[in-house]
Amino acid sequence: MPQDQRIAIPSPGFGLGLRPVHYPDFLARPQPVEWLEIISENYMVPGGRPMATLDRIRADYPIVMHGVSLSIGSDEPLDRTYLSALKALADRVDPLWISDHLCWTGINAHNSHDLLPLPYDAPTLQCVVDNIGRVQDYLGRRILIENPSSYVSFRASDRSEWDFLAEMAERADCLLLLDVNNIYVSARNHGFDPLDYLSGLPAGRIQQIHLAGHSDMGDYVIDTHDAAVCDAVWDLYARAIAMVGPVATMIERDDDIPPLAALLSELERARKLAQAALEPVGG
Amino acid sequence: MADALYAIQQRFLAAIMGEDADAEALIVDDARVGAARRIGIYRNNYRASLTGVLADHFERLHAYLGDAQFGHIADAYVKAHPSTTRNLRYYGAALPGFIAHHFPEDGELAELARLDWALRHAFDALDASPLDAGAIGMLGEQWVGASLALHPSARLLTMHHNSAALWSALDAGEAPPAVAVLAAPVDVLVWRSGLQPHFRSLAAVEAATLVRIGRGASFADISAHLVNEVEEATAMETLAALLARWLADGVLILADQAAAVT
């Protein structure tokens, strides 16, 4: 792992992605999570139940905002309307931090609603670094950029995703959201060693970790967030914590969402693994 | 070099959104999966996320048509309407018109779609404090002349079929009644009371009065209009009953509040 200083803030602990199906659980009684992550776009609506519920839950839990349509890698001007709605939501929520993905979601006013991968080359790096700078200036804070999962590699790429992320983070002076499942998924899809990926990132800029499940199609793996975290991803998580130190960790579940208790028990496994990974060797 | 990324993105997105466009030359090919299947994953994700969100936004129309027929319509809509919205919440606004155009003989389909969409709008429309008896009391003498507006969640829909009854049966998980053309069109009010979307069918006089309120009429304006149409005592009795219902349902706001929040 490259020499680096700790820029990320100390970990606030373990969290979950807040999903509407679990609103009643969070409104009824305190739940054993230190913070919650919202999908920013779900609350970029004028009012009604989403905003009223968010305000109530925010009164009891710190919140982090996770976006899916900033499109930091689109080779066109940033969407000012989106940015202004994002800032308005941040003003209302006062989040611990704000994140989005190393990806593009659309171009020329057309939107894929998917986190599309980028070619990893110098012009794309310049585009992404410039855009992160603009967003950070506009929001008045560092943002976190998450490593994507992907199914294609562009012929134009001339470097690894982790080299791209490392240089991006240093040049843009941003933070990283490490999705351990995405590393696993992309490693399977593109045939690289997940440990090369982990050791290539600037540890001191990793402020959050995502854990999630995927669908194994045999020849390839799809990042579906509809299943429990698999053993290989747990192993990789333990390696990541051992390399990076304590990092805010959460389970991300977007489909086939189980009762909250099932996610809390997965989160308990993350707590125990992290604790074990951080114990001094031989101590 | 900046043009190169833009060109790659245009070509790749075209291949995801359309079946015909080709972007395989941009992708590293391999024997195990292959460039075509790899791009196919994104193409499938795009179609599945948009048809999925349509099924979510048009839940009762989906229940009415069933998976196969709704899926057929949703696929056709996604092909005809590439997404230009940033937030999936707003994808599907043109589906009612699309259905009206393609199924002119089955008017209840577009009406169900309009009702689903209006309820979705009511769910997360702008918050505004509805008028209640206390607020009217505070206004005192200004009340009768104050310009009124409908709550931001409110929409009026005109139904030519028994679509409201179809929707209610589908919502209750019951077999919908047979489609029927109404003897005369009926307006339906869709709105949010507290955090809960509602709708109800309106008598002609209530619908006409709410249209006037939507244009900024005051209580004095709507009273004067009704007195012109029916005998004064009847007009006052009707208005008193309507006003009581609107206040209980949270349908009205002051027009200056509407101006402030929009």
Coordinates of C-alpha atoms in Angstrom, one line a residue:
Chain A
M1 CA 0.0 0.0 0.0
P2 CA 1.4 3.4 -0.9
Q3 CA 2.9 5.6 1.8
D4 CA 0.1 7.9 2.9
Q5 CA -1.2 9.9 5.8
R6 CA -4.6 9.5 7.4
I7 CA -7.0 12.0 5.7
A8 CA -10.2 10.1 6.3
I9 CA -12.0 10.9 9.6
P10 CA -12.0 8.3 12.4
S11 CA -14.6 5.6 11.9
P12 CA -18.1 6.3 13.4
G13 CA -18.7 2.5 13.5
F14 CA -21.1 0.2 11.7
G15 CA -24.2 1.1 9.7
L16 CA -26.8 0.0 7.3
G17 CA -28.4 1.3 4.1
L18 CA -31.8 2.8 5.1
R19 CA -34.6 1.2 3.0
P20 CA -38.3 2.2 3.2
V21 CA -39.3 -1.4 4.1
H22 CA -37.4 -0.9 7.4
Y23 CA -38.8 2.5 8.2
P24 CA -41.2 1.0 10.9
D25 CA -38.3 -0.7 12.6
F26 CA -36.3 2.5 12.9
L27 CA -39.3 4.5 13.9
A28 CA -40.5 2.0 16.6
R29 CA -37.4 1.6 18.6
P30 CA -33.6 2.2 18.7
Q31 CA -31.6 -0.2 16.5
P32 CA -28.0 -1.3 17.1
V33 CA -26.4 0.8 14.3
E34 CA -24.1 3.8 14.7
W35 CA -25.3 5.4 11.5
L36 CA -27.4 5.0 8.4
E37 CA -26.7 5.5 4.7
I38 CA -29.5 6.9 2.4
I39 CA -29.6 6.8 -1.4
S40 CA -29.6 10.5 -2.1
E41 CA -31.9 10.4 -5.1
N42 CA -34.7 8.7 -3.1
Y43 CA -34.9 11.9 -1.1
M44 CA -34.4 14.4 -4.0
V45 CA -38.2 14.7 -4.1
P46 CA -40.4 17.7 -3.0
G47 CA -42.0 16.3 0.2
G48 CA -44.5 13.8 1.6
R49 CA -43.6 10.6 3.4
P50 CA -40.0 10.2 2.2
M51 CA -38.9 13.6 3.5
A52 CA -41.0 13.4 6.7
T53 CA -39.6 10.0 7.6
L54 CA -36.1 11.0 6.8
D55 CA -36.4 14.0 9.1
R56 CA -37.6 11.7 12.0
I57 CA -34.9 9.1 11.5
R58 CA -32.2 11.8 11.1
A59 CA -33.2 13.0 14.6
D60 CA -31.9 9.7 16.0
Y61 CA -29.1 8.6 13.7
P62 CA -26.2 10.2 11.9
I63 CA -26.7 9.9 8.1
V64 CA -24.4 9.5 5.2
M65 CA -25.6 10.4 1.7
H66 CA -24.8 8.0 -1.2
G67 CA -25.6 9.1 -4.7
V68 CA -26.1 7.1 -7.9
S69 CA -26.4 9.8 -10.6
L70 CA -23.7 12.4 -10.1
S71 CA -22.0 10.9 -13.2
I72 CA -18.6 12.2 -12.3
G73 CA -17.0 10.6 -15.4
S74 CA -19.3 11.9 -18.1
D75 CA -17.3 14.0 -20.6
E76 CA -19.7 16.9 -20.5
P77 CA -20.5 19.7 -18.0
L78 CA -21.9 18.6 -14.7
D79 CA -25.6 18.7 -14.2
R80 CA -26.1 21.9 -12.2
T81 CA -29.8 21.1 -11.4
Y82 CA -28.7 17.8 -9.9
L83 CA -25.9 19.4 -7.9
S84 CA -28.1 22.1 -6.5
A85 CA -30.7 19.4 -5.4
L86 CA -27.9 17.4 -3.8
K87 CA -26.7 20.4 -1.9
A88 CA -30.2 21.3 -0.7
L89 CA -30.5 17.7 0.6
A90 CA -27.1 18.0 2.3
D91 CA -28.2 21.2 3.9
R92 CA -31.3 19.5 5.3
V93 CA -29.7 16.2 6.4
D94 CA -26.3 17.5 7.5
P95 CA -24.7 14.2 6.6
L96 CA -21.4 12.8 8.0
W97 CA -20.2 12.6 4.3
I98 CA -21.4 12.4 0.7
S99 CA -20.4 9.7 -1.8
D100 CA -21.0 8.6 -5.4
H101 CA -19.3 6.3 -7.8
L102 CA -16.3 6.2 -10.2
C103 CA -18.6 5.8 -13.2
W104 CA -20.7 7.6 -15.7
T105 CA -24.5 7.2 -15.9
G106 CA -25.3 8.9 -19.2
I107 CA -24.3 11.5 -21.8
N108 CA -26.0 14.1 -24.0
A109 CA -29.2 14.2 -21.8
H110 CA -29.8 10.4 -22.0
N111 CA -29.5 8.4 -18.8
S112 CA -28.8 4.7 -18.4
H113 CA -29.6 4.6 -14.6
D114 CA -26.6 2.3 -14.3
L115 CA -23.1 2.8 -13.0
L116 CA -21.2 2.5 -16.3
P117 CA -17.5 1.9 -16.2
L118 CA -14.9 4.3 -17.6
P119 CA -11.9 3.7 -19.8
Y120 CA -8.9 4.1 -17.5
D121 CA -6.5 6.4 -19.4
A122 CA -5.0 9.9 -18.9
P123 CA -7.8 12.0 -20.6
T124 CA -10.5 10.2 -18.5
L125 CA -8.5 10.7 -15.3
Q126 CA -8.2 14.4 -16.1
C127 CA -12.0 14.6 -16.7
V128 CA -12.8 12.8 -13.4
V129 CA -10.3 14.8 -11.4
D130 CA -11.6 18.1 -12.8
N131 CA -15.2 17.1 -12.1
I132 CA -14.5 16.0 -8.5
G133 CA -12.8 19.3 -7.9
R134 CA -15.9 21.2 -9.2
V135 CA -18.2 19.1 -7.0
Q136 CA -16.0 19.5 -3.9
D137 CA -15.9 23.3 -4.5
Y138 CA -19.6 23.4 -4.9
L139 CA -20.5 21.3 -1.8
G140 CA -17.7 22.8 0.2
R141 CA -16.4 19.4 1.4
R142 CA -14.4 16.4 0.2
I143 CA -16.6 13.7 -1.3
L144 CA -16.1 9.9 -1.3
I145 CA -15.7 8.1 -4.6
E146 CA -16.7 4.4 -4.7
N147 CA -14.9 1.7 -6.8
P148 CA -17.5 0.3 -9.2
S149 CA -18.3 -3.3 -10.2
S150 CA -18.0 -3.8 -14.0
Y151 CA -18.6 -6.3 -16.8
V152 CA -16.5 -4.7 -19.6
S153 CA -13.0 -3.3 -19.9
F154 CA -12.4 -0.6 -22.5
R155 CA -9.7 -1.1 -25.1
A156 CA -8.7 2.5 -24.4
S157 CA -7.7 1.6 -20.8
D158 CA -3.9 1.7 -20.3
R159 CA -3.8 1.2 -16.5
S160 CA -5.5 -0.7 -13.7
E161 CA -8.6 0.5 -11.9
W162 CA -6.7 0.7 -8.6
D163 CA -3.9 2.8 -10.2
F164 CA -6.6 5.1 -11.7
L165 CA -8.4 5.4 -8.3
A166 CA -5.1 6.0 -6.4
E167 CA -4.0 8.8 -8.7
M168 CA -7.5 10.3 -8.9
A169 CA -7.8 10.4 -5.1
E170 CA -4.4 12.1 -4.7
R171 CA -4.9 14.6 -7.5
A172 CA -8.5 15.5 -6.7
D173 CA -7.8 15.3 -2.9
C174 CA -11.0 13.3 -2.4
L175 CA -11.8 10.3 -0.2
L176 CA -12.7 6.7 -1.2
L177 CA -15.6 4.4 -0.5
L178 CA -14.3 0.9 -0.8
D179 CA -16.9 -1.6 -2.0
V180 CA -15.3 -5.0 -1.1
N181 CA -18.0 -6.9 -3.1
N182 CA -17.3 -4.8 -6.1
I183 CA -13.6 -5.7 -6.0
Y184 CA -14.6 -9.3 -5.8
V185 CA -17.1 -9.0 -8.7
S186 CA -14.7 -7.2 -10.9
A187 CA -11.8 -9.4 -10.1
R188 CA -13.9 -12.4 -11.2
N189 CA -15.2 -10.6 -14.3
H190 CA -11.8 -9.3 -15.4
G191 CA -9.4 -11.8 -13.9
F192 CA -7.2 -9.8 -11.5
D193 CA -6.1 -10.5 -8.0
P194 CA -8.2 -8.6 -5.4
L195 CA -5.2 -8.3 -3.1
D196 CA -3.3 -6.4 -5.8
Y197 CA -6.3 -4.0 -5.9
L198 CA -6.5 -3.6 -2.1
S199 CA -2.8 -3.0 -1.8
G200 CA -2.8 -0.4 -4.6
L201 CA -5.2 2.0 -2.9
P202 CA -4.2 4.9 -0.6
A203 CA -5.4 3.5 2.7
G204 CA -5.5 6.9 4.5
R205 CA -8.2 8.1 2.1
I206 CA -10.6 5.2 2.6
Q207 CA -13.5 6.5 4.8
Q208 CA -16.2 3.9 4.3
I209 CA -16.6 0.3 3.3
H210 CA -19.6 -1.3 1.5
L211 CA -20.4 -5.0 1.8
A212 CA -23.0 -6.7 -0.4
G213 CA -24.1 -9.8 -2.1
H214 CA -24.0 -10.7 -5.8
S215 CA -25.3 -13.3 -8.3
D216 CA -22.7 -15.8 -9.5
M217 CA -23.5 -16.7 -13.2
G218 CA -20.6 -19.1 -13.5
D219 CA -18.7 -17.3 -16.3
Y220 CA -19.2 -14.0 -14.7
V221 CA -20.7 -12.3 -11.6
I222 CA -23.4 -9.7 -11.4
D223 CA -23.5 -7.1 -8.6
T224 CA -27.2 -7.5 -7.7
H225 CA -27.2 -6.6 -3.9
D226 CA -30.0 -9.2 -3.5
A227 CA -28.2 -11.8 -1.4
A228 CA -26.2 -12.2 1.8
V229 CA -22.5 -11.3 1.7
C230 CA -20.5 -14.4 0.6
D231 CA -17.6 -16.0 2.4
A232 CA -15.0 -14.9 -0.2
V233 CA -16.1 -11.3 0.3
W234 CA -16.0 -11.7 4.1
D235 CA -12.4 -12.9 3.8
L236 CA -11.5 -10.0 1.6
Y237 CA -13.1 -7.6 4.1
A238 CA -11.0 -9.0 6.9
R239 CA -7.9 -8.4 4.7
A240 CA -9.0 -4.9 3.9
I241 CA -9.5 -4.0 7.6
A242 CA -6.1 -5.5 8.5
M243 CA -4.5 -3.3 5.8
V244 CA -6.5 -0.1 6.3
G245 CA -7.5 -0.1 10.0
P246 CA -10.9 0.7 11.5
V247 CA -13.3 2.0 8.7
A248 CA -17.0 2.7 8.8
T249 CA -18.6 -0.4 7.4
M250 CA -22.1 -1.2 6.3
I251 CA -24.2 -3.8 4.5
E252 CA -25.8 -2.7 1.2
R253 CA -29.0 -4.5 0.3
D254 CA -31.3 -3.3 -2.5
D255 CA -33.3 -6.3 -3.6
D256 CA -35.0 -9.3 -1.9
I257 CA -34.6 -7.2 1.2
P258 CA -34.9 -9.4 4.3
P259 CA -36.2 -8.4 7.8
L260 CA -33.9 -5.9 9.5
A261 CA -32.8 -8.6 12.0
A262 CA -31.1 -10.5 9.2
L263 CA -29.1 -7.5 8.2
L264 CA -28.2 -6.7 11.8
S265 CA -26.8 -10.2 12.2
E266 CA -24.7 -9.7 9.0
L267 CA -23.5 -6.5 10.5
E268 CA -22.6 -8.2 13.7
R269 CA -20.4 -10.6 11.7
A270 CA -18.7 -7.5 10.2
R271 CA -18.1 -6.1 13.7
K272 CA -16.5 -9.4 14.9
L273 CA -14.4 -9.8 11.8
A274 CA -13.1 -6.3 12.0
Q275 CA -12.3 -6.7 15.7
A276 CA -10.4 -9.9 15.0
A277 CA -8.6 -8.4 12.0
L278 CA -7.4 -5.5 14.2
E279 CA -6.1 -7.5 17.1
P280 CA -2.3 -7.2 17.3
V281 CA -0.6 -10.3 15.9
G282 CA 0.5 -12.6 18.7
G283 CA -1.3 -10.3 21.2
Chain B
M1 CA -8.4 13.7 -26.6
A2 CA -11.5 14.9 -24.7
D3 CA -13.5 14.1 -27.8
A4 CA -12.5 10.5 -27.6
L5 CA -14.1 9.9 -24.2
Y6 CA -17.3 11.7 -25.3
A7 CA -17.4 9.6 -28.5
I8 CA -16.8 6.4 -26.5
Q9 CA -19.6 7.3 -24.1
Q10 CA -22.1 8.2 -26.9
R11 CA -21.4 4.9 -28.7
F12 CA -21.5 2.8 -25.6
L13 CA -24.8 4.3 -24.4
A14 CA -26.4 3.9 -27.8
A15 CA -25.5 0.2 -27.7
I16 CA -27.1 -0.1 -24.3
M17 CA -30.3 1.8 -25.2
G18 CA -30.8 0.3 -28.6
E19 CA -30.5 -3.2 -29.9
D20 CA -29.0 -2.1 -33.3
A21 CA -26.0 0.0 -32.2
D22 CA -22.7 -1.7 -32.0
A23 CA -20.0 -0.9 -29.4
E24 CA -18.2 -4.2 -29.3
A25 CA -15.1 -2.7 -30.9
L26 CA -14.7 -0.5 -27.8
I27 CA -14.5 -3.5 -25.5
V28 CA -11.8 -6.0 -24.7
D29 CA -13.0 -9.3 -26.1
D30 CA -12.3 -12.6 -24.4
A31 CA -13.1 -16.3 -25.0
R32 CA -14.8 -16.9 -21.7
V33 CA -17.7 -14.4 -21.8
G34 CA -17.1 -12.3 -25.0
A35 CA -17.7 -8.6 -25.7
A36 CA -21.2 -9.1 -27.0
R37 CA -22.4 -10.8 -23.8
R38 CA -20.6 -8.3 -21.7
I39 CA -22.4 -5.4 -23.3
G40 CA -25.6 -7.5 -23.1
I41 CA -25.4 -7.4 -19.3
Y42 CA -25.7 -3.5 -19.4
R43 CA -28.4 -3.7 -22.1
N44 CA -30.4 -6.0 -19.9
N45 CA -29.8 -3.9 -16.8
Y46 CA -31.1 -0.8 -18.6
R47 CA -34.2 -2.5 -19.8
A48 CA -34.9 -4.3 -16.5
S49 CA -34.4 -1.2 -14.4
L50 CA -36.8 0.9 -16.5
T51 CA -39.5 -1.7 -16.9
G52 CA -39.2 -2.4 -13.2
V53 CA -39.7 1.2 -12.3
L54 CA -42.7 1.4 -14.6
A55 CA -44.2 -1.7 -12.9
D56 CA -43.7 0.1 -9.6
H57 CA -45.1 3.5 -10.7
F58 CA -48.1 1.9 -12.5
E59 CA -48.8 -0.8 -9.9
R60 CA -52.6 -1.2 -10.5
L61 CA -52.3 -1.0 -14.3
H62 CA -49.7 -3.8 -13.9
A63 CA -52.1 -5.8 -11.8
Y64 CA -54.9 -5.3 -14.3
L65 CA -52.9 -6.3 -17.3
G66 CA -50.8 -9.1 -15.8
D67 CA -47.0 -9.6 -16.1
A68 CA -46.9 -10.6 -19.8
Q69 CA -49.1 -7.8 -21.2
F70 CA -47.7 -5.1 -19.0
G71 CA -44.2 -6.3 -19.8
H72 CA -45.0 -6.0 -23.5
I73 CA -46.2 -2.5 -23.2
A74 CA -43.4 -1.5 -20.8
D75 CA -40.8 -2.8 -23.3
A76 CA -42.4 -0.9 -26.1
Y77 CA -42.4 2.3 -24.0
V78 CA -38.8 1.9 -23.0
K79 CA -37.8 1.5 -26.7
A80 CA -39.9 4.6 -27.7
H81 CA -38.8 6.7 -24.7
P82 CA -35.1 6.5 -23.8
S83 CA -34.7 7.9 -20.3
T84 CA -33.8 11.6 -20.2
T85 CA -34.5 12.0 -16.5
R86 CA -31.8 12.0 -13.9
N87 CA -33.9 10.4 -11.2
L88 CA -35.8 7.2 -12.0
R89 CA -38.6 8.5 -9.8
Y90 CA -39.7 10.6 -12.7
Y91 CA -39.5 8.0 -15.5
G92 CA -42.8 7.1 -17.0
A93 CA -44.6 10.5 -17.1
A94 CA -45.6 9.9 -20.8
L95 CA -46.9 6.3 -20.3
P96 CA -50.5 7.3 -19.9
G97 CA -50.4 9.2 -23.2
F98 CA -48.5 6.4 -24.9
I99 CA -51.2 3.9 -23.8
A100 CA -54.0 6.3 -24.9
H101 CA -52.3 6.5 -28.4
H102 CA -51.8 2.8 -28.8
F103 CA -54.9 1.4 -27.2
P104 CA -57.6 4.0 -28.1
E105 CA -60.3 1.3 -27.9
D106 CA -59.4 0.4 -24.3
G107 CA -59.8 3.8 -22.6
E108 CA -59.7 2.3 -19.1
L109 CA -56.0 1.5 -19.5
A110 CA -54.9 5.1 -19.9
E111 CA -57.2 6.1 -17.1
L112 CA -55.8 3.6 -14.7
A113 CA -52.3 4.8 -15.7
R114 CA -53.2 8.4 -15.1
L115 CA -54.7 7.5 -11.7
D116 CA -51.5 5.5 -10.7
W117 CA -49.3 8.4 -11.8
A118 CA -51.4 11.1 -10.0
L119 CA -51.2 9.0 -6.8
R120 CA -47.5 8.7 -7.2
H121 CA -47.3 12.4 -7.6
A122 CA -49.4 12.9 -4.5
F123 CA -47.2 10.6 -2.5
D124 CA -44.1 12.9 -2.6
A125 CA -45.5 16.2 -3.8
L126 CA -44.4 19.4 -2.1
D127 CA -45.5 19.9 1.5
A128 CA -47.8 22.8 2.3
S129 CA -50.0 23.6 5.3
P130 CA -53.6 22.9 4.4
L131 CA -56.3 25.3 5.5
D132 CA -58.3 24.2 8.5
A133 CA -61.0 25.8 10.6
G134 CA -58.3 27.4 12.9
A135 CA -56.5 29.0 10.0
I136 CA -59.7 30.4 8.6
G137 CA -60.6 31.8 12.0
M138 CA -57.2 33.5 12.1
L139 CA -57.9 35.1 8.7
G140 CA -61.0 36.7 10.1
E141 CA -62.7 39.1 7.6
Q142 CA -59.9 38.5 5.0
W143 CA -61.0 34.9 4.6
V144 CA -63.8 35.4 2.1
G145 CA -61.7 37.5 -0.3
A146 CA -58.4 35.5 0.0
S147 CA -57.3 33.9 -3.2
L148 CA -57.3 30.0 -2.7
A149 CA -55.3 27.2 -4.3
L150 CA -55.3 23.4 -4.3
H151 CA -52.7 21.6 -2.2
P152 CA -49.6 20.9 -4.3
S153 CA -50.4 17.2 -4.2
A154 CA -53.9 17.6 -5.7
R155 CA -54.8 16.7 -9.3
L156 CA -58.2 16.5 -11.0
L157 CA -58.7 13.6 -13.6
T158 CA -61.6 13.1 -15.9
M159 CA -62.8 9.5 -16.2
H160 CA -65.0 8.2 -19.0
H161 CA -64.9 4.6 -17.7
N162 CA -65.4 3.0 -14.3
S163 CA -61.6 3.1 -13.9
A164 CA -61.8 4.3 -10.3
A165 CA -63.8 1.2 -9.4
L166 CA -61.3 -0.9 -11.3
W167 CA -58.4 0.7 -9.4
S168 CA -60.1 0.1 -6.0
A169 CA -60.8 -3.6 -6.7
L170 CA -57.2 -4.1 -7.9
D171 CA -55.9 -2.3 -4.8
A172 CA -58.0 -4.6 -2.6
G173 CA -56.7 -7.7 -4.5
E174 CA -60.2 -8.4 -5.8
A175 CA -61.3 -9.3 -9.3
P176 CA -62.0 -6.0 -11.0
P177 CA -65.6 -5.4 -12.2
A178 CA -66.4 -5.5 -16.0
V179 CA -65.2 -2.4 -17.8
A180 CA -68.1 0.1 -18.3
V181 CA -68.3 3.4 -20.1
L182 CA -69.9 6.0 -17.8
A183 CA -73.2 7.7 -18.8
A184 CA -71.4 11.0 -18.2
P185 CA -67.7 11.7 -17.5
V186 CA -66.8 11.9 -13.8
D187 CA -64.0 13.9 -12.3
V188 CA -61.8 12.3 -9.7
L189 CA -59.8 14.3 -7.1
V190 CA -56.4 12.8 -6.2
W191 CA -54.6 14.4 -3.2
R192 CA -52.5 13.6 -0.1
S193 CA -54.0 13.9 3.3
G194 CA -51.2 13.9 5.9
L195 CA -48.7 11.5 4.4
Q196 CA -51.3 9.3 2.7
P197 CA -52.4 9.6 -1.0
H198 CA -56.2 9.4 -1.6
F199 CA -58.7 9.8 -4.4
R200 CA -62.5 10.2 -4.6
S201 CA -65.0 10.8 -7.4
L202 CA -66.7 14.2 -7.4
A203 CA -70.1 15.5 -8.2
A204 CA -70.1 17.9 -11.1
V205 CA -70.6 21.0 -8.9
E206 CA -67.7 20.1 -6.6
A207 CA -65.4 19.4 -9.6
A208 CA -66.3 22.7 -11.3
T209 CA -65.7 24.6 -8.0
L210 CA -62.3 22.9 -7.4
V211 CA -61.3 23.9 -11.0
R212 CA -62.1 27.5 -10.1
I213 CA -60.1 27.3 -6.8
G214 CA -57.2 25.8 -8.8
R215 CA -57.2 29.1 -10.8
G216 CA -57.1 31.2 -7.6
A217 CA -60.8 31.9 -6.9
S218 CA -61.7 33.1 -3.4
F219 CA -64.5 31.8 -1.3
A220 CA -66.5 35.0 -2.3
D221 CA -65.9 34.1 -6.0
I222 CA -67.1 30.6 -5.7
S223 CA -70.1 31.6 -3.7
A224 CA -71.1 34.2 -6.2
H225 CA -70.7 31.7 -9.0
L226 CA -72.8 29.1 -7.3
V227 CA -75.6 31.6 -6.4
N228 CA -75.9 32.4 -10.1
E229 CA -76.5 28.7 -10.9
V230 CA -78.8 27.6 -8.1
E231 CA -81.1 29.2 -5.5
E232 CA -79.1 31.0 -2.8
A233 CA -80.1 28.8 0.2
T234 CA -79.2 25.7 -1.7
A235 CA -75.9 27.2 -2.9
M236 CA -74.9 28.1 0.7
E237 CA -75.8 24.7 2.0
T238 CA -73.8 23.0 -0.7
L239 CA -70.8 25.2 -0.2
A240 CA -70.8 24.7 3.6
A241 CA -70.8 21.0 3.1
L242 CA -68.0 21.1 0.5
L243 CA -65.9 23.5 2.6
A244 CA -66.2 21.2 5.6
R245 CA -65.1 18.3 3.6
W246 CA -62.1 20.1 2.0
L247 CA -60.9 21.4 5.3
A248 CA -61.2 17.9 6.8
D249 CA -59.3 16.4 3.8
G250 CA -56.6 19.1 3.7
V251 CA -57.3 20.0 0.0
L252 CA -57.1 23.8 0.2
I253 CA -54.2 26.2 0.7
L254 CA -53.9 30.0 0.4
A255 CA -52.7 31.1 -3.1
D256 CA -49.9 33.2 -1.6
Q257 CA -48.6 30.1 0.1
A258 CA -48.7 28.2 -3.2
A259 CA -46.7 31.1 -4.8
A260 CA -44.2 31.0 -1.9
V261 CA -43.5 27.2 -2.2
T262 CA -43.3 26.9 -6.0

